[in-house]
CSV table of C-alpha atoms in Angstrom, one decimal:
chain,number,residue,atom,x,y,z
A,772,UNK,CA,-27.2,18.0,-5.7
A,773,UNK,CA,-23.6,18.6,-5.6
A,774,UNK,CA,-21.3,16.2,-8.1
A,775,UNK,CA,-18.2,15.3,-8.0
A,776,UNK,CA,-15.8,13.2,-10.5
A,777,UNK,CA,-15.0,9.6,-9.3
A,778,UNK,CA,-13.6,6.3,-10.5
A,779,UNK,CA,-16.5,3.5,-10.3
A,780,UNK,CA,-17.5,0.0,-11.5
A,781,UNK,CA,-20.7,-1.4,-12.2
A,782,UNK,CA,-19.9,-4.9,-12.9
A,783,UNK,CA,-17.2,-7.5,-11.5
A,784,UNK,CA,-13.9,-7.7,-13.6
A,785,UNK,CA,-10.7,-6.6,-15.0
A,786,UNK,CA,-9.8,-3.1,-14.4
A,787,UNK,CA,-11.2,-2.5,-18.0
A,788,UNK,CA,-14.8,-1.9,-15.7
A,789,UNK,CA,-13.7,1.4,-14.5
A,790,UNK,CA,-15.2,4.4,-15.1
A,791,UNK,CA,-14.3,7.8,-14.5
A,792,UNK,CA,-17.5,9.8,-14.2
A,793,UNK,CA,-20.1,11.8,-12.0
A,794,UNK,CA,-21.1,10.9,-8.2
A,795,UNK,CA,-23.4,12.5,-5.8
A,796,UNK,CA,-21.1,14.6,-3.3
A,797,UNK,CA,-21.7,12.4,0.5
A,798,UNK,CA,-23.2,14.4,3.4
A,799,UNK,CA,-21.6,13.2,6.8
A,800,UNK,CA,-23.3,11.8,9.3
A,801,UNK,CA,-23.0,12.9,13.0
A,802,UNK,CA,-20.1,10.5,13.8
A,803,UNK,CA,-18.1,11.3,10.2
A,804,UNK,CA,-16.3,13.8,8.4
A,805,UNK,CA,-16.3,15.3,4.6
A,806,UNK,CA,-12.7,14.9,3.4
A,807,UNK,CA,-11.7,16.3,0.2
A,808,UNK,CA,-9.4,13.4,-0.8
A,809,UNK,CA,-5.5,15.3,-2.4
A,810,UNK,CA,-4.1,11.3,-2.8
A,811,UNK,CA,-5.1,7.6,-2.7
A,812,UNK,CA,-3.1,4.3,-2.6
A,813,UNK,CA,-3.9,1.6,-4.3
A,814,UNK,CA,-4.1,-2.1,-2.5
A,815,UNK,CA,-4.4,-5.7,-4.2
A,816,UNK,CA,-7.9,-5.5,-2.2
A,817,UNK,CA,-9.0,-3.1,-4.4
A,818,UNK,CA,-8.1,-5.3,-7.5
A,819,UNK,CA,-9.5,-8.5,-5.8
A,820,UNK,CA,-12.7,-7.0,-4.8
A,821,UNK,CA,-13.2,-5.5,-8.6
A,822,UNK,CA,-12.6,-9.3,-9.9
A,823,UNK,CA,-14.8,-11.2,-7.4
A,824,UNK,CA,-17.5,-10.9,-5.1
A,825,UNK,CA,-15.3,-11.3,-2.4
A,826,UNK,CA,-18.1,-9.3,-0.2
A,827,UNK,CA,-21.1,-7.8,-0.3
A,828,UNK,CA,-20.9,-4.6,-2.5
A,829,UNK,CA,-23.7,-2.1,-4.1
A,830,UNK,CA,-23.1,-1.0,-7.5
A,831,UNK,CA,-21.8,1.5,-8.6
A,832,UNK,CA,-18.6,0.8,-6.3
A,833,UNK,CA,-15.9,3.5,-5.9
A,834,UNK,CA,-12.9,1.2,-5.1
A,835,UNK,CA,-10.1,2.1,-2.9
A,836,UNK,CA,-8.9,2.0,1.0
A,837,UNK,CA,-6.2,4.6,2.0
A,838,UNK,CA,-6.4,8.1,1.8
A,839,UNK,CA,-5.0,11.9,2.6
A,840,UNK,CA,-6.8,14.6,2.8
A,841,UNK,CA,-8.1,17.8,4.2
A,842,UNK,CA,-12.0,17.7,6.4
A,843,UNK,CA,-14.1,20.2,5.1
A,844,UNK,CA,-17.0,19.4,7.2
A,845,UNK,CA,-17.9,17.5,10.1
A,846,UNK,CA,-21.0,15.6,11.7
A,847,UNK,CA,-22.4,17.5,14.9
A,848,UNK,CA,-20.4,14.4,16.8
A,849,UNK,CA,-17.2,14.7,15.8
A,850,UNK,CA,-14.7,15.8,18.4
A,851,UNK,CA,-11.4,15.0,17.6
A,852,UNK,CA,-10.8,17.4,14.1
A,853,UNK,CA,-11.6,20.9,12.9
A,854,UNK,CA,-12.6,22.1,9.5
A,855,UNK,CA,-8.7,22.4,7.5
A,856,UNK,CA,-7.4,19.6,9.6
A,857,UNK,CA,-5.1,17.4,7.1
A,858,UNK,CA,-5.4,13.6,8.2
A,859,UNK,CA,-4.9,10.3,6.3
A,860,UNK,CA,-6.3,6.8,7.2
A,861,UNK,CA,-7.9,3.7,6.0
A,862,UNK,CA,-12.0,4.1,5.2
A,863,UNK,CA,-13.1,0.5,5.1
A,864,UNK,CA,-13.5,-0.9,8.0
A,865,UNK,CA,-13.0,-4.7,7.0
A,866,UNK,CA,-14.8,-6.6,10.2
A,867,UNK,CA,-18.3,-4.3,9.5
A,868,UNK,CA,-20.9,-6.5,7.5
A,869,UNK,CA,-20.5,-4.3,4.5
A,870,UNK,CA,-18.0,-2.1,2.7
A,871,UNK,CA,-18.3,1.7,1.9
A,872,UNK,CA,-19.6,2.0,-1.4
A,873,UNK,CA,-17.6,4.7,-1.6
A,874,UNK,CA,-14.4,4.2,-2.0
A,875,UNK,CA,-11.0,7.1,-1.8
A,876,UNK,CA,-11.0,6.9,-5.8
A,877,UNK,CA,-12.9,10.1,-5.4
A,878,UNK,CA,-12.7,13.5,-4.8
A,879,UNK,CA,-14.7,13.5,-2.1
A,880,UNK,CA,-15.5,10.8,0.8
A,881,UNK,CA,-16.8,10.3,4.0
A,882,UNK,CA,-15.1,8.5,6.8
A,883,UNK,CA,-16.1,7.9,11.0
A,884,UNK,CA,-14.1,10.1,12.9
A,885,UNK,CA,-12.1,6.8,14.6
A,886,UNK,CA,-10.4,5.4,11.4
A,887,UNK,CA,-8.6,8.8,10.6
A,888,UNK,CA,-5.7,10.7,12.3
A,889,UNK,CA,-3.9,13.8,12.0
A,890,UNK,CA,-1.3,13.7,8.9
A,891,UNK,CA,2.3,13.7,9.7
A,892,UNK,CA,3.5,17.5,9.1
A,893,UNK,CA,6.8,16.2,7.5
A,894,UNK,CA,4.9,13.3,4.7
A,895,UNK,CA,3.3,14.8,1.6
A,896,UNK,CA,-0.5,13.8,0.5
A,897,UNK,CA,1.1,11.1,-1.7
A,898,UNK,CA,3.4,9.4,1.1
A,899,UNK,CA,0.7,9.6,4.2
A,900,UNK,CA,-1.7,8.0,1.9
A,901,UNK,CA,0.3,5.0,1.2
A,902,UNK,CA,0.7,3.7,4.7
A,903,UNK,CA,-2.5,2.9,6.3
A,904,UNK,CA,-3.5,-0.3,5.1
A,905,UNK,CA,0.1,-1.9,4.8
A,906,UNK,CA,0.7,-0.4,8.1
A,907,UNK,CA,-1.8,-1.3,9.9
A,908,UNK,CA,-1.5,-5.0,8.6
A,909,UNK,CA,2.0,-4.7,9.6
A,910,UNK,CA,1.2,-4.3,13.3
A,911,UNK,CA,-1.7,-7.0,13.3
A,912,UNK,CA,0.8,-9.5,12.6
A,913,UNK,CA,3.7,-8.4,15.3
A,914,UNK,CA,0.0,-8.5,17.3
A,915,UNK,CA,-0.6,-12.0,16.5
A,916,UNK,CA,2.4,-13.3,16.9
A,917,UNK,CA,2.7,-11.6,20.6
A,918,UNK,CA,6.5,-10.6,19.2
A,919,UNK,CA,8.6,-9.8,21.8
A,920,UNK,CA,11.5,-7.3,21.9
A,921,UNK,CA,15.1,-8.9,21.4
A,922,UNK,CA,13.4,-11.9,18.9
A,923,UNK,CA,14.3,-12.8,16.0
A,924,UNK,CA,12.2,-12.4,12.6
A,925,UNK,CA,12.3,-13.7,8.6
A,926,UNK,CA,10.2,-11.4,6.3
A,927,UNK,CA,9.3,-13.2,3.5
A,928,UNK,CA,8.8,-9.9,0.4
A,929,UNK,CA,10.6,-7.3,2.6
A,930,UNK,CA,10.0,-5.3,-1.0
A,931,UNK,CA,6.2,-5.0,-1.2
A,932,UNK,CA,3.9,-2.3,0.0
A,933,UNK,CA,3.7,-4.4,3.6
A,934,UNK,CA,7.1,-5.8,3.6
A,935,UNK,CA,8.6,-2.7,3.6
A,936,UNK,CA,7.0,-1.9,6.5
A,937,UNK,CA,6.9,-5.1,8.1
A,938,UNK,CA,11.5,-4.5,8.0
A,939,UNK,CA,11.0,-0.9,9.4
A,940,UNK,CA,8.8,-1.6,12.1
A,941,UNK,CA,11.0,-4.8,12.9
A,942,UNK,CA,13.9,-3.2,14.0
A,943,UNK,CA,12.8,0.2,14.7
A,944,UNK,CA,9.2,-0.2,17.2
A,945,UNK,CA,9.7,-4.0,18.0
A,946,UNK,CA,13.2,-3.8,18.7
A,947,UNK,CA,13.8,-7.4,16.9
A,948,UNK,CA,17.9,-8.5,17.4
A,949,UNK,CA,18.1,-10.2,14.2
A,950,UNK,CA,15.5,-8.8,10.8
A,951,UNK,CA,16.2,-10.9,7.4
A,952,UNK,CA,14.5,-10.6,4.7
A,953,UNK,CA,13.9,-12.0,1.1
A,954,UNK,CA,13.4,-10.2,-2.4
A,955,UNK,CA,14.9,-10.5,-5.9
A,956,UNK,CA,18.4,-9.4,-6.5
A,957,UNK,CA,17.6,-5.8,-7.7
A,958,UNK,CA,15.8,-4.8,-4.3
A,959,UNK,CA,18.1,-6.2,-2.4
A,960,UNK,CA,20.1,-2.9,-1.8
A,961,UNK,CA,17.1,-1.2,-1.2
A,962,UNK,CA,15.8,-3.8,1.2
A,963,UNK,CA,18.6,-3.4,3.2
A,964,UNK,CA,18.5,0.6,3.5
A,965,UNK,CA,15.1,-0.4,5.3
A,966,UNK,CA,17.2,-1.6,8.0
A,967,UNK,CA,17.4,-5.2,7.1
A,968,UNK,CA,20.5,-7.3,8.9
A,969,UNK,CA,20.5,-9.8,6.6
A,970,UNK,CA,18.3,-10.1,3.0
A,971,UNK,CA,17.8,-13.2,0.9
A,972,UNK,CA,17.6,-13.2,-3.1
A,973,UNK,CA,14.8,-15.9,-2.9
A,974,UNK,CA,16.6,-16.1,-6.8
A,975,UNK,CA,19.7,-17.7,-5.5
A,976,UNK,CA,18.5,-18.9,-2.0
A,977,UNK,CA,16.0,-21.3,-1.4
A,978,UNK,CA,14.2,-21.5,2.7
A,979,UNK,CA,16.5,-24.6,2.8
A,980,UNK,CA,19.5,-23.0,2.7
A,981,UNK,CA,19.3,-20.6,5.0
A,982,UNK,CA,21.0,-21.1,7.9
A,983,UNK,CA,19.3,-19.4,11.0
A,984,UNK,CA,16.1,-20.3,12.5
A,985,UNK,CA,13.6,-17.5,14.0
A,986,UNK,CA,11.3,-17.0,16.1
A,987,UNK,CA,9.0,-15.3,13.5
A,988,UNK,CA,8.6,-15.9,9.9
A,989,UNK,CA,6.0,-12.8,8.5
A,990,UNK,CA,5.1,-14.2,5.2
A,991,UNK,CA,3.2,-11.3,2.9
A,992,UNK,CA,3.4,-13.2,-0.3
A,993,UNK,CA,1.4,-15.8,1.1
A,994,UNK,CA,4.1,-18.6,0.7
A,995,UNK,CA,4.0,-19.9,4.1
A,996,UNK,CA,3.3,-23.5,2.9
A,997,UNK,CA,7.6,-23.2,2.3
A,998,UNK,CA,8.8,-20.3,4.3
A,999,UNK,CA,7.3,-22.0,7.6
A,1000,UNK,CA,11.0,-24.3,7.3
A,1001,UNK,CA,13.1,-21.1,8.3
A,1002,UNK,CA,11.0,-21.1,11.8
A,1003,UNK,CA,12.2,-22.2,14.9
A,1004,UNK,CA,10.0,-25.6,16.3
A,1005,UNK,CA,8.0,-23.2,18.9
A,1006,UNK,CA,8.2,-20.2,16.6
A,1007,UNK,CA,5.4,-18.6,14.7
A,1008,UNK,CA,4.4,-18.7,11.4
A,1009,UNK,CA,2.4,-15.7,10.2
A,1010,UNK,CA,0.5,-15.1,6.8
A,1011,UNK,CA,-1.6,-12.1,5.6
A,1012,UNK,CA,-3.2,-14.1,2.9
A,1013,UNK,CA,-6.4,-16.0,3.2
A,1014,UNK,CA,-6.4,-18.6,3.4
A,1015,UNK,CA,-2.8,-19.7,4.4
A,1016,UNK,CA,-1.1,-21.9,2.6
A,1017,UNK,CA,0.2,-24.0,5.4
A,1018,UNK,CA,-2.1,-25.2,8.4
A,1019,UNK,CA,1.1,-24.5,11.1
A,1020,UNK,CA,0.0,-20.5,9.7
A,1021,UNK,CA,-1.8,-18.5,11.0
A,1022,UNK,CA,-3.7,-16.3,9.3
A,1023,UNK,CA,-3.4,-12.0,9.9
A,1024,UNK,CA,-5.6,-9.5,9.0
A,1025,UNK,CA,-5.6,-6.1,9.6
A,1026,UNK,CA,-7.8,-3.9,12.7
A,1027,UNK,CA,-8.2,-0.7,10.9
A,1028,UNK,CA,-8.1,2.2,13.4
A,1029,UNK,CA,-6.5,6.2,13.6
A,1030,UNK,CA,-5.2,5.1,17.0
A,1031,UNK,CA,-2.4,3.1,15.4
A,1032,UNK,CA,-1.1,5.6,13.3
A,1033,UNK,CA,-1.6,8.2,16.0
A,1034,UNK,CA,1.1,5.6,18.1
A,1035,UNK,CA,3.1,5.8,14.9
A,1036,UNK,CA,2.8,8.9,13.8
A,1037,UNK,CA,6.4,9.8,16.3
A,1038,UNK,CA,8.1,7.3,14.3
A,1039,UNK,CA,7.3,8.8,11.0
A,1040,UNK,CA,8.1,12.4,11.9
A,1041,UNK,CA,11.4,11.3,13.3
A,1042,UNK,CA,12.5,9.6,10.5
A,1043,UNK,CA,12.4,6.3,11.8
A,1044,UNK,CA,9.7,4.5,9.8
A,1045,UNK,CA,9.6,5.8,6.2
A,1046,UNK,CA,6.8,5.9,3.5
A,1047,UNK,CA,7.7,3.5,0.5
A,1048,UNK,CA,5.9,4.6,-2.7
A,1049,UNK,CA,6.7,2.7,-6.2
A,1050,UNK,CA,9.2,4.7,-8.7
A,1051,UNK,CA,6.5,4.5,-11.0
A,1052,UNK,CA,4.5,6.8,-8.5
A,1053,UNK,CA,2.1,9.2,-8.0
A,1054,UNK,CA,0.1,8.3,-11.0
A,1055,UNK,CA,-2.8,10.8,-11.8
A,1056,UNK,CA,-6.1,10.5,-11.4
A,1057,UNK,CA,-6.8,10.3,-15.0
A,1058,UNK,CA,-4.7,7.3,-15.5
A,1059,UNK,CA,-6.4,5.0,-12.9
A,1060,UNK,CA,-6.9,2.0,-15.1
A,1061,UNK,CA,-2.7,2.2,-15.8
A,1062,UNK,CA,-2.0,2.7,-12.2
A,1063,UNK,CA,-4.2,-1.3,-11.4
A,1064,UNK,CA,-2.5,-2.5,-14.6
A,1065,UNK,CA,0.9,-2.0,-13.1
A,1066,UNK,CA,-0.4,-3.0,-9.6
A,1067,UNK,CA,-1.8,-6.1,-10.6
A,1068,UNK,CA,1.9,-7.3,-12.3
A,1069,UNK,CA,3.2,-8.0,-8.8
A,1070,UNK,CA,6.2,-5.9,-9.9
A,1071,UNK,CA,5.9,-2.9,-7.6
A,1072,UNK,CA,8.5,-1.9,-4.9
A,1073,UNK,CA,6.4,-0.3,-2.1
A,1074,UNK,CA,3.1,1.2,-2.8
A,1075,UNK,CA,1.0,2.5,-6.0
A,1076,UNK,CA,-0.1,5.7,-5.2
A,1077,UNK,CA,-2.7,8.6,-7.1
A,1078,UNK,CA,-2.4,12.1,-7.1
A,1079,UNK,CA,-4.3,14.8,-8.4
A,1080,UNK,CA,-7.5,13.7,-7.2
A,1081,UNK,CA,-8.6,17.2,-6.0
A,1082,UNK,CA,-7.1,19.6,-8.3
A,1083,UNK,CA,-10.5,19.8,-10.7
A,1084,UNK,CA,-13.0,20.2,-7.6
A,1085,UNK,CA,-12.5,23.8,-7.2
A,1086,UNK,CA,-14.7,23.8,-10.5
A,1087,UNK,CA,-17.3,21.5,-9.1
A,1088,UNK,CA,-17.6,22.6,-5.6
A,1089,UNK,CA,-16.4,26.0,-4.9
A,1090,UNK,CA,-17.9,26.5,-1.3
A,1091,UNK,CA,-15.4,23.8,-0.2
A,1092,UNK,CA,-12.0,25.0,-1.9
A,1093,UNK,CA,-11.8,27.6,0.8
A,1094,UNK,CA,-10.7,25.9,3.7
């Protein structure tokens, strides 16, 4: 049996529960590829899952979402990629019963051939792998809401992994007339190199104050039980944390899917929507348990992100360091 080296827990709690050690190489099934995993972001999911039995898990548990990687094999049903293909995506496929046990904290993982897509040729390992999970959140809540172009939209964390995003994809795909956006006063410069028209220091300006109303506040801080005042009377009120803190929210999860980042994958290659990774990023793989410490402060600008993951498993597996 092939090995390979893999963060893991085997009980519920704080990131002190990780391991680094040896897991059985996955065999792909018909409908699945073998990626060897080059970088992994890091989402509060991960954290949350690790603390509480939030689902239904199987120890040991790899944690970890998003990906990038190169397929070195391929179930006899897979279509859409070749052996060398580099692709990125989000593994877990949140509305199945139960969660991967195998998480991207690995050198090696298996994923259906549907939640993956080809990686955009101008984003490194390290940016591709940050955007599927905030991304694909992003849309689900334009989805929601049934946005429509020319509307007007209030982002509350236009800083974070999914705000970031949420300020690109505003005023680039959705074609919104008016993007604000809140964040502390030493983001705000960077928030508005996103795009942003107009950005709130939520340290100086409170919901009350702000003048406008819009037709969509996209809360991803989960503070809709106050942001909801900056909404028009017949706009929406979205909020990507469960469960919403105001009953007017409601309440936006993510479809996880390559077709969305195929659709997007024009935007990234032009230029148009940009990967956000933390200055504190890549971390390496060996310094996992750092990388959630500094997560789990709330501090980061964009997304935590891991590199290195594949640069020892020439050693371990050297059939698959060919392709």
């Amino acid at each position: 049996m092939k090995m390979q080296k893999a963060w893991f827990y085997e009980e519920y709690g704080p990131k002190e529960v990780l391991k680094l050690g040896d897991l059985p190489v996955p065999a792909p099934q018909p409908n699945q590829l073998l990626i060897r995993v080059h970088s992994a972001a890091l989402n509060p999911i991960d954290f949350k899952l690790r603390q509480n039995p939030l689902a239904l898990l199987d120890f040991p548990v790899v944690p970890g979402c998003d990906m990038a990687g190169t397929v070195i094999a391929k179930g006899q049903n897979v279509t859409k990629f070749k052996i060398g293909d580099e692709v990125y995506g989000n593994i877990q496929n949140f509305k199945v019963e139960k969660l991967k046990q195998l998480g991207t904290l690995a050198q090696f993982i298996v994923v259906e051939e549907n939640l993956v897509a080809i990686k955009p040729k101008n984003l490194s390992f390290e940016k591709a792998a940050s955007l599927p999970v905030a991304i694909q959140t992003a849309v689900e809540g334009f989805k929601i809401a049934n946005f429509k172009e020319g509307g007007s939209i209030f982002i509350v964390g236009g800083a974070g992994g999914v705000g970031s995003l949420v300020v690109q994809l505003a005023k680039q795909f959705y074609k919104a007339s008016l993007v604000t956006a809140t964040t502390s006063t030493g983001k705000v410069d960077f928030v508005k190199g996103l795009g942003a028209d107009k950005v709130v220091d939520y340290t100086k300006t409170g919901y009350e104050e702000v003048e406008e109303k819009y037709d969509l506040v996209y809360d991803t801080i989960g503070d809709s039980k106050n942001s909801y005042v900056v909404a028009k009377e017949n706009g929406r009120v979205i909020d990507i944390t469960w469960p919403p803190s105001n009953s007017r929210a409601i309440y936006s999860g993510l479809t996880v899917s390559g077709e969305i980042l195929e659709n997007l994958n024009p935007y990234l290659e032009s230029g148009k929507l940009k990967a956000v990774i933390d200055s504190t990023s890549p971390f390496h793989f060996n310094n996992v348990i750092k990388a959630f410490g500094y997560l789990e402060t709330g501090r980061a600008r964009g997304k935590v992100v891991i590199s290195s993951i594949s640069s020892a498993s020439c050693n371990i597996l050297n059939g698959f360091c060919n392709t």
